[in-house]
mmCIF file of C-alpha atoms in Angstrom:
data_model
loop_
_atom_site.group_PDB
_atom_site.id
_atom_site.type_symbol
_atom_site.label_atom_id
_atom_site.label_comp_id
_atom_site.label_asym_id
_atom_site.label_seq_id
_atom_site.Cartn_x
_atom_site.Cartn_y
_atom_site.Cartn_z
ATOM 1 C CA MET A 2 0.000 0.000 0.000
ATOM 2 C CA ASN A 3 1.432 3.391 -0.931
ATOM 3 C CA ALA A 4 1.181 6.543 1.183
ATOM 4 C CA GLU A 5 -1.917 7.906 -0.550
ATOM 5 C CA GLN A 6 -3.729 4.595 -0.134
ATOM 6 C CA ILE A 7 -2.861 4.555 3.579
ATOM 7 C CA ILE A 8 -4.295 8.046 3.952
ATOM 8 C CA ALA A 9 -7.429 7.233 1.954
ATOM 9 C CA SER A 10 -8.059 4.059 3.960
ATOM 10 C CA ALA A 11 -7.999 6.186 7.132
ATOM 11 C CA GLY A 12 -10.714 8.440 5.674
ATOM 12 C CA ILE A 13 -8.373 11.410 5.302
ATOM 13 C CA LYS A 14 -8.408 13.472 2.108
ATOM 14 C CA VAL A 15 -5.563 15.040 0.125
ATOM 15 C CA VAL A 16 -6.873 17.864 -2.074
ATOM 16 C CA THR A 17 -5.877 21.092 -3.769
ATOM 17 C CA ARG A 18 -6.874 24.370 -2.186
ATOM 18 C CA ALA A 19 -9.621 24.839 -4.786
ATOM 19 C CA GLU A 20 -11.027 21.387 -3.999
ATOM 20 C CA PHE A 21 -10.869 22.177 -0.284
ATOM 21 C CA ASP A 22 -12.706 25.482 -0.780
ATOM 22 C CA ALA A 23 -15.451 23.655 -2.722
ATOM 23 C CA ALA A 24 -15.708 20.687 -0.322
ATOM 24 C CA THR A 25 -18.876 20.374 1.733
ATOM 25 C CA ASP A 26 -17.530 17.829 4.240
ATOM 26 C CA VAL A 27 -15.014 20.121 5.996
ATOM 27 C CA PRO A 28 -15.875 20.643 9.696
ATOM 28 C CA ALA A 29 -16.566 24.304 10.521
ATOM 29 C CA GLY A 30 -13.686 24.601 12.995
ATOM 30 C CA VAL A 31 -11.216 23.107 10.523
ATOM 31 C CA ARG A 32 -12.376 25.492 7.803
ATOM 32 C CA LEU A 33 -11.958 28.465 10.158
ATOM 33 C CA VAL A 34 -8.385 27.464 11.022
ATOM 34 C CA ALA A 35 -7.609 26.733 7.361
ATOM 35 C CA ASP A 36 -8.843 30.176 6.280
ATOM 36 C CA ARG A 37 -6.534 31.805 8.813
ATOM 37 C CA LEU A 38 -3.583 29.691 7.661
ATOM 38 C CA PHE A 39 -4.240 30.472 3.993
ATOM 39 C CA LYS A 40 -4.261 34.211 4.750
ATOM 40 C CA ARG A 41 -1.031 34.050 6.710
ATOM 41 C CA TRP A 42 1.073 31.476 4.836
ATOM 42 C CA GLY A 43 -0.796 30.406 1.716
ATOM 43 C CA GLY A 44 -0.518 26.832 0.508
ATOM 44 C CA HIS A 45 -1.663 24.877 -2.522
ATOM 45 C CA PHE A 46 -2.459 21.491 -0.963
ATOM 46 C CA VAL A 47 -4.559 20.443 2.012
ATOM 47 C CA VAL A 48 -4.800 17.217 3.998
ATOM 48 C CA TYR A 49 -7.845 17.024 6.259
ATOM 49 C CA ASP A 50 -10.031 14.543 8.078
ATOM 50 C CA PRO A 51 -13.715 15.102 7.281
ATOM 51 C CA ALA A 52 -14.790 12.863 10.175
ATOM 52 C CA GLY A 53 -12.363 14.398 12.672
ATOM 53 C CA GLY A 54 -14.650 17.162 13.842
ATOM 54 C CA ASP A 55 -13.426 20.636 14.690
ATOM 55 C CA ASP A 56 -10.224 19.201 16.192
ATOM 56 C CA GLY A 57 -9.493 16.965 13.205
ATOM 57 C CA TRP A 58 -6.262 16.567 11.257
ATOM 58 C CA LEU A 59 -5.313 19.511 9.030
ATOM 59 C CA LEU A 60 -2.105 20.215 7.122
ATOM 60 C CA ILE A 61 -1.592 22.917 4.511
ATOM 61 C CA ASP A 62 1.536 23.348 2.400
ATOM 62 C CA ASP A 63 2.873 23.942 -1.086
ATOM 63 C CA ASP A 64 4.705 20.586 -0.986
ATOM 64 C CA ARG A 65 2.136 17.840 -1.545
ATOM 65 C CA GLU A 66 4.542 14.979 -0.872
ATOM 66 C CA GLN A 67 5.673 16.567 2.410
ATOM 67 C CA ILE A 68 2.180 16.760 3.890
ATOM 68 C CA ILE A 69 1.373 13.254 2.685
ATOM 69 C CA GLY A 70 4.509 11.960 4.435
ATOM 70 C CA GLU A 71 3.709 13.832 7.644
ATOM 71 C CA THR A 72 0.174 12.451 7.633
ATOM 72 C CA VAL A 73 1.427 8.870 7.245
ATOM 73 C CA GLU A 74 3.823 9.462 10.160
ATOM 74 C CA HIS A 75 0.907 10.800 12.230
ATOM 75 C CA LEU A 76 -1.214 7.770 11.412
ATOM 76 C CA GLY A 77 1.656 5.509 12.444
ATOM 77 C CA ARG A 78 1.723 7.141 15.887
ATOM 78 C CA LEU A 79 -1.978 6.553 16.538
ATOM 79 C CA LYS A 80 -2.982 3.598 18.646
ATOM 80 C CA PRO A 81 -4.628 0.927 16.513
ATOM 81 C CA GLU A 82 -8.234 0.106 17.208
ATOM 82 C CA PRO A 83 -8.634 -3.044 19.280
ATOM 83 C CA PRO A 84 -9.766 -6.059 17.286
ATOM 84 C CA ALA A 85 -13.408 -7.031 17.374
ATOM 85 C CA PRO A 86 -14.260 -9.706 19.928
ATOM 86 C CA ALA A 87 -14.006 -13.244 18.582
ATOM 87 C CA GLN A 88 -17.263 -14.856 17.660
ATOM 88 C CA GLY A 89 -18.021 -18.516 18.227
ATOM 89 C CA SER A 90 -15.852 -21.254 19.625
ATOM 90 C CA LEU A 91 -12.287 -22.143 18.834
ATOM 91 C CA PHE A 92 -11.674 -25.858 18.228
#
């Protein structure tokens, strides 16, 4: 699995700024922070977590590969979800 597939499987999106501006799944708090970052530093690419709520993952930069790499590193630091309980008997 490559880096973009890892990110996509986690439900995180990598988009251009124009795609981010047009997206309807960006949490309000994330959009507010992003607008402030765009005004101060600019950036052409955005990585965000639509399901993360107002405190979700957000990276903005001109270097697409850099923010993809940082997001994969972040995902690697998260604790994995515990496996589902086993069903049935083991024989």
